[in-house]
Amino acid sequence: MTDGTYGMHDHDSAALAVLFIGGTGTISASSVRLAVAHGFAVTVLNRGANGTGRELPPEVEWLTGDVTDDASVLAAIGDRSFDSVVNFLSYDEDDVARMVALWSGRTRQYVHISSGSIYAKPVLSTPITESTPTAPNPPLPYATAKWRAEQALARAHREQGFPVTVVRPSHTYDDANPPLPGGWAVVDRIARGDEVPVHGDGTSLWTLTHAEDFAQGLVGLLGSDRAIGEVFHITGDDVLTWDQIHTLFARALGVEPRLVHVPSEFYPVVAPEWFWSGEFVGDLGHSAVFDNAKIRRFVPGFAPKLTFERAVRRMLDWRAAHPELAVGDAATEEVLGRIVDAYHAARRAFADRAPAEATAGVAS
């Protein structure tokens, strides 16, 4: 289904007042839509921008405020309180300190959206459970910030009784946001038949999570006293190699993929300014398969429904319907071209150092 509603909620409605901080992003928009279908009174707080055009139901109440400015947030919410507050935008421990002060006494449940990237890499056993060791991630400042935020929230819960629930998604996407490092620019290269760099040898396993599937688990946790103080994975069950992920786009486009494999540690060398370079070293270069048993115990109907193969077709259909929004960018194209050029230069450097009798037929 494409409207974010699921049969699991047909007989499980609840009159909860829920505030979503954010609400128009990749995973938050689907969560808002499903919460409305669930019978919740839904309020969204953000700056009022919706650049990707993700539509929300008319029942949603919109509040405009700058979530980085406490005075702006207080002006928007007044003296209201909520059964659950879900923060999609909180990033680091400074944010946590502000949110604890702001929402203590104003909500029965504060849901912090963390990340599956906070686990210590490489993970030494799979599947990853909520008790797998976490740690700072030096190549990935985002993951380190999320890790510190979780530590601060655990202290607030332990020392102050702050009613937090922590959710860890893994590489979420929706129709408007393909889960390819480089986004629509990569889709453009695949469609043109250009070479596309893939980190490592393309065989590491990766978990992708469609926003509508994520929403099932999140909305099922809202208003749950049992979930206070707990940490949950909410991820898809679709596990693919990176070669498969790129190849599924190529097949849906009716072309043969031209993939070149680049060692993960080379990306920060040739493209230090690119966000994804740190991701390849600190996260995406490692296999990540998650155990969702805990969310299924708390939300028995949680069942990811969308296979990535069909999701790819939905993304391409969305792009065809929104050509003005689903566009690549020149900066990403330049980075991808630079990486491909470096790959070929490296192959030539290796060939130059091979025994003469072994170089016949080596491609450049």
PDB file of N, CA, C and O in Angstrom, residues 25-62:
ATOM      1  N   GLY A  25      10.086  14.707   6.838  1.00  0.00           N
ATOM      2  CA  GLY A  25      11.283  14.065   6.332  1.00  0.00           C
ATOM      3  C   GLY A  25      11.035  12.656   5.839  1.00  0.00           C
ATOM      4  O   GLY A  25       9.893  12.176   5.768  1.00  0.00           O
ATOM      5  N   THR A  26      12.123  11.947   5.533  1.00  0.00           N
ATOM      6  CA  THR A  26      12.036  10.628   4.922  1.00  0.00           C
ATOM      7  C   THR A  26      11.202   9.667   5.740  1.00  0.00           C
ATOM      8  O   THR A  26      10.294   9.015   5.219  1.00  0.00           O
ATOM      9  N   ILE A  27      11.502   9.534   7.032  1.00  0.00           N
ATOM     10  CA  ILE A  27      10.728   8.584   7.847  1.00  0.00           C
ATOM     11  C   ILE A  27       9.623   9.261   8.639  1.00  0.00           C
ATOM     12  O   ILE A  27       8.634   8.614   8.987  1.00  0.00           O
ATOM     13  N   SER A  28       9.766  10.549   8.912  1.00  0.00           N
ATOM     14  CA  SER A  28       8.760  11.185   9.759  1.00  0.00           C
ATOM     15  C   SER A  28       7.425  11.357   9.044  1.00  0.00           C
ATOM     16  O   SER A  28       6.359  11.206   9.659  1.00  0.00           O
ATOM     17  N   ALA A  29       7.440  11.640   7.747  1.00  0.00           N
ATOM     18  CA  ALA A  29       6.181  11.852   7.037  1.00  0.00           C
ATOM     19  C   ALA A  29       5.333  10.580   7.026  1.00  0.00           C
ATOM     20  O   ALA A  29       4.116  10.621   7.257  1.00  0.00           O
ATOM     21  N   SER A  30       5.966   9.430   6.773  1.00  0.00           N
ATOM     22  CA  SER A  30       5.208   8.169   6.805  1.00  0.00           C
ATOM     23  C   SER A  30       4.675   7.886   8.196  1.00  0.00           C
ATOM     24  O   SER A  30       3.562   7.372   8.354  1.00  0.00           O
ATOM     25  N   SER A  31       5.455   8.227   9.223  1.00  0.00           N
ATOM     26  CA  SER A  31       5.010   8.000  10.592  1.00  0.00           C
ATOM     27  C   SER A  31       3.822   8.890  10.935  1.00  0.00           C
ATOM     28  O   SER A  31       2.879   8.455  11.604  1.00  0.00           O
ATOM     29  N   VAL A  32       3.859  10.132  10.478  1.00  0.00           N
ATOM     30  CA  VAL A  32       2.731  11.038  10.702  1.00  0.00           C
ATOM     31  C   VAL A  32       1.475  10.490  10.034  1.00  0.00           C
ATOM     32  O   VAL A  32       0.393  10.448  10.633  1.00  0.00           O
ATOM     33  N   ARG A  33       1.604  10.060   8.782  1.00  0.00           N
ATOM     34  CA  ARG A  33       0.430   9.550   8.069  1.00  0.00           C
ATOM     35  C   ARG A  33      -0.169   8.338   8.769  1.00  0.00           C
ATOM     36  O   ARG A  33      -1.391   8.222   8.904  1.00  0.00           O
ATOM     37  N   LEU A  34       0.688   7.428   9.225  1.00  0.00           N
ATOM     38  CA  LEU A  34       0.176   6.237   9.877  1.00  0.00           C
ATOM     39  C   LEU A  34      -0.420   6.561  11.235  1.00  0.00           C
ATOM     40  O   LEU A  34      -1.422   5.952  11.639  1.00  0.00           O
ATOM     41  N   ALA A  35       0.159   7.516  11.963  1.00  0.00           N
ATOM     42  CA  ALA A  35      -0.409   7.907  13.260  1.00  0.00           C
ATOM     43  C   ALA A  35      -1.813   8.479  13.094  1.00  0.00           C
ATOM     44  O   ALA A  35      -2.705   8.210  13.904  1.00  0.00           O
ATOM     45  N   VAL A  36      -2.028   9.252  12.038  1.00  0.00           N
ATOM     46  CA  VAL A  36      -3.378   9.771  11.762  1.00  0.00           C
ATOM     47  C   VAL A  36      -4.326   8.615  11.466  1.00  0.00           C
ATOM     48  O   VAL A  36      -5.440   8.547  11.990  1.00  0.00           O
ATOM     49  N   ALA A  37      -3.885   7.668  10.620  1.00  0.00           N
ATOM     50  CA  ALA A  37      -4.718   6.502  10.318  1.00  0.00           C
ATOM     51  C   ALA A  37      -4.994   5.674  11.566  1.00  0.00           C
ATOM     52  O   ALA A  37      -6.023   4.996  11.656  1.00  0.00           O
ATOM     53  N   HIS A  38      -4.110   5.764  12.527  1.00  0.00           N
ATOM     54  CA  HIS A  38      -4.201   5.033  13.791  1.00  0.00           C
ATOM     55  C   HIS A  38      -5.201   5.670  14.757  1.00  0.00           C
ATOM     56  O   HIS A  38      -5.476   5.125  15.812  1.00  0.00           O
ATOM     57  N   GLY A  39      -5.691   6.868  14.418  1.00  0.00           N
ATOM     58  CA  GLY A  39      -6.665   7.547  15.258  1.00  0.00           C
ATOM     59  C   GLY A  39      -6.073   8.537  16.226  1.00  0.00           C
ATOM     60  O   GLY A  39      -6.786   9.048  17.098  1.00  0.00           O
ATOM     61  N   PHE A  40      -4.767   8.845  16.097  1.00  0.00           N
ATOM     62  CA  PHE A  40      -4.135   9.785  17.011  1.00  0.00           C
ATOM     63  C   PHE A  40      -4.493  11.225  16.634  1.00  0.00           C
ATOM     64  O   PHE A  40      -4.770  11.524  15.471  1.00  0.00           O
ATOM     65  N   ALA A  41      -4.445  12.093  17.640  1.00  0.00           N
ATOM     66  CA  ALA A  41      -4.488  13.534  17.398  1.00  0.00           C
ATOM     67  C   ALA A  41      -3.051  13.975  17.167  1.00  0.00           C
ATOM     68  O   ALA A  41      -2.245  14.012  18.095  1.00  0.00           O
ATOM     69  N   VAL A  42      -2.713  14.296  15.926  1.00  0.00           N
ATOM     70  CA  VAL A  42      -1.315  14.488  15.526  1.00  0.00           C
ATOM     71  C   VAL A  42      -1.013  15.966  15.306  1.00  0.00           C
ATOM     72  O   VAL A  42      -1.724  16.657  14.572  1.00  0.00           O
ATOM     73  N   THR A  43       0.059  16.403  15.951  1.00  0.00           N
ATOM     74  CA  THR A  43       0.581  17.755  15.766  1.00  0.00           C
ATOM     75  C   THR A  43       2.002  17.650  15.242  1.00  0.00           C
ATOM     76  O   THR A  43       2.772  16.791  15.674  1.00  0.00           O
ATOM     77  N   VAL A  44       2.344  18.516  14.301  1.00  0.00           N
ATOM     78  CA  VAL A  44       3.687  18.560  13.730  1.00  0.00           C
ATOM     79  C   VAL A  44       4.295  19.914  14.035  1.00  0.00           C
ATOM     80  O   VAL A  44       3.651  20.956  13.844  1.00  0.00           O
ATOM     81  N   LEU A  45       5.538  19.897  14.517  1.00  0.00           N
ATOM     82  CA  LEU A  45       6.262  21.127  14.803  1.00  0.00           C
ATOM     83  C   LEU A  45       7.523  21.177  13.946  1.00  0.00           C
ATOM     84  O   LEU A  45       8.379  20.295  14.032  1.00  0.00           O
ATOM     85  N   ASN A  46       7.633  22.196  13.111  1.00  0.00           N
ATOM     86  CA  ASN A  46       8.850  22.413  12.328  1.00  0.00           C
ATOM     87  C   ASN A  46       8.863  23.866  11.860  1.00  0.00           C
ATOM     88  O   ASN A  46       8.012  24.666  12.255  1.00  0.00           O
ATOM     89  N   ARG A  47       9.822  24.181  11.012  1.00  0.00           N
ATOM     90  CA  ARG A  47       9.955  25.572  10.543  1.00  0.00           C
ATOM     91  C   ARG A  47       8.974  25.939   9.453  1.00  0.00           C
ATOM     92  O   ARG A  47       8.974  27.059   8.964  1.00  0.00           O
ATOM     93  N   GLY A  48       8.184  24.993   9.025  1.00  0.00           N
ATOM     94  CA  GLY A  48       7.181  25.268   8.007  1.00  0.00           C
ATOM     95  C   GLY A  48       7.619  24.945   6.601  1.00  0.00           C
ATOM     96  O   GLY A  48       6.856  25.130   5.649  1.00  0.00           O
ATOM     97  N   ALA A  49       8.834  24.413   6.445  1.00  0.00           N
ATOM     98  CA  ALA A  49       9.326  24.069   5.110  1.00  0.00           C
ATOM     99  C   ALA A  49       8.988  22.625   4.777  1.00  0.00           C
ATOM    100  O   ALA A  49       8.931  21.766   5.653  1.00  0.00           O
ATOM    101  N   ASN A  50       8.733  22.377   3.490  1.00  0.00           N
ATOM    102  CA  ASN A  50       8.451  21.015   3.024  1.00  0.00           C
ATOM    103  C   ASN A  50       8.976  20.900   1.595  1.00  0.00           C
ATOM    104  O   ASN A  50       8.222  20.754   0.637  1.00  0.00           O
ATOM    105  N   GLY A  51      10.317  20.941   1.481  1.00  0.00           N
ATOM    106  CA  GLY A  51      10.947  21.039   0.176  1.00  0.00           C
ATOM    107  C   GLY A  51      10.739  19.843  -0.714  1.00  0.00           C
ATOM    108  O   GLY A  51      10.796  19.968  -1.947  1.00  0.00           O
ATOM    109  N   THR A  52      10.524  18.655  -0.154  1.00  0.00           N
ATOM    110  CA  THR A  52      10.342  17.471  -0.991  1.00  0.00           C
ATOM    111  C   THR A  52       8.878  17.203  -1.314  1.00  0.00           C
ATOM    112  O   THR A  52       8.582  16.248  -2.024  1.00  0.00           O
ATOM    113  N   GLY A  53       7.977  18.014  -0.792  1.00  0.00           N
ATOM    114  CA  GLY A  53       6.578  17.873  -1.155  1.00  0.00           C
ATOM    115  C   GLY A  53       5.906  16.632  -0.615  1.00  0.00           C
ATOM    116  O   GLY A  53       4.931  16.149  -1.210  1.00  0.00           O
ATOM    117  N   ARG A  54       6.390  16.086   0.509  1.00  0.00           N
ATOM    118  CA  ARG A  54       5.723  14.920   1.101  1.00  0.00           C
ATOM    119  C   ARG A  54       4.419  15.380   1.731  1.00  0.00           C
ATOM    120  O   ARG A  54       4.408  16.181   2.665  1.00  0.00           O
ATOM    121  N   GLU A  55       3.317  14.854   1.249  1.00  0.00           N
ATOM    122  CA  GLU A  55       2.009  15.313   1.695  1.00  0.00           C
ATOM    123  C   GLU A  55       1.640  14.682   3.033  1.00  0.00           C
ATOM    124  O   GLU A  55       1.925  13.515   3.293  1.00  0.00           O
ATOM    125  N   LEU A  56       0.989  15.480   3.878  1.00  0.00           N
ATOM    126  CA  LEU A  56       0.472  15.005   5.153  1.00  0.00           C
ATOM    127  C   LEU A  56      -1.049  15.122   5.147  1.00  0.00           C
ATOM    128  O   LEU A  56      -1.617  15.957   4.440  1.00  0.00           O
ATOM    129  N   PRO A  57      -1.739  14.287   5.932  1.00  0.00           N
ATOM    130  CA  PRO A  57      -3.206  14.319   5.943  1.00  0.00           C
ATOM    131  C   PRO A  57      -3.734  15.662   6.440  1.00  0.00           C
ATOM    132  O   PRO A  57      -3.073  16.341   7.237  1.00  0.00           O
ATOM    133  N   PRO A  58      -4.925  16.034   6.015  1.00  0.00           N
ATOM    134  CA  PRO A  58      -5.487  17.330   6.441  1.00  0.00           C
ATOM    135  C   PRO A  58      -5.776  17.387   7.932  1.00  0.00           C
ATOM    136  O   PRO A  58      -5.920  18.484   8.489  1.00  0.00           O
ATOM    137  N   GLU A  59      -5.881  16.230   8.588  1.00  0.00           N
ATOM    138  CA  GLU A  59      -6.169  16.224  10.027  1.00  0.00           C
ATOM    139  C   GLU A  59      -4.993  16.708  10.867  1.00  0.00           C
ATOM    140  O   GLU A  59      -5.153  17.024  12.050  1.00  0.00           O
ATOM    141  N   VAL A  60      -3.813  16.776  10.284  1.00  0.00           N
ATOM    142  CA  VAL A  60      -2.619  17.153  11.037  1.00  0.00           C
ATOM    143  C   VAL A  60      -2.674  18.635  11.419  1.00  0.00           C
ATOM    144  O   VAL A  60      -2.987  19.500  10.599  1.00  0.00           O
ATOM    145  N   GLU A  61      -2.357  18.919  12.682  1.00  0.00           N
ATOM    146  CA  GLU A  61      -2.208  20.299  13.134  1.00  0.00           C
ATOM    147  C   GLU A  61      -0.748  20.712  12.962  1.00  0.00           C
ATOM    148  O   GLU A  61       0.158  20.020  13.429  1.00  0.00           O
ATOM    149  N   TRP A  62      -0.523  21.845  12.316  1.00  0.00           N
ATOM    150  CA  TRP A  62       0.837  22.329  12.067  1.00  0.00           C
ATOM    151  C   TRP A  62       1.162  23.452  13.038  1.00  0.00           C
ATOM    152  O   TRP A  62       0.403  24.413  13.188  1.00  0.00           O
TER     153      TRP A  62
END
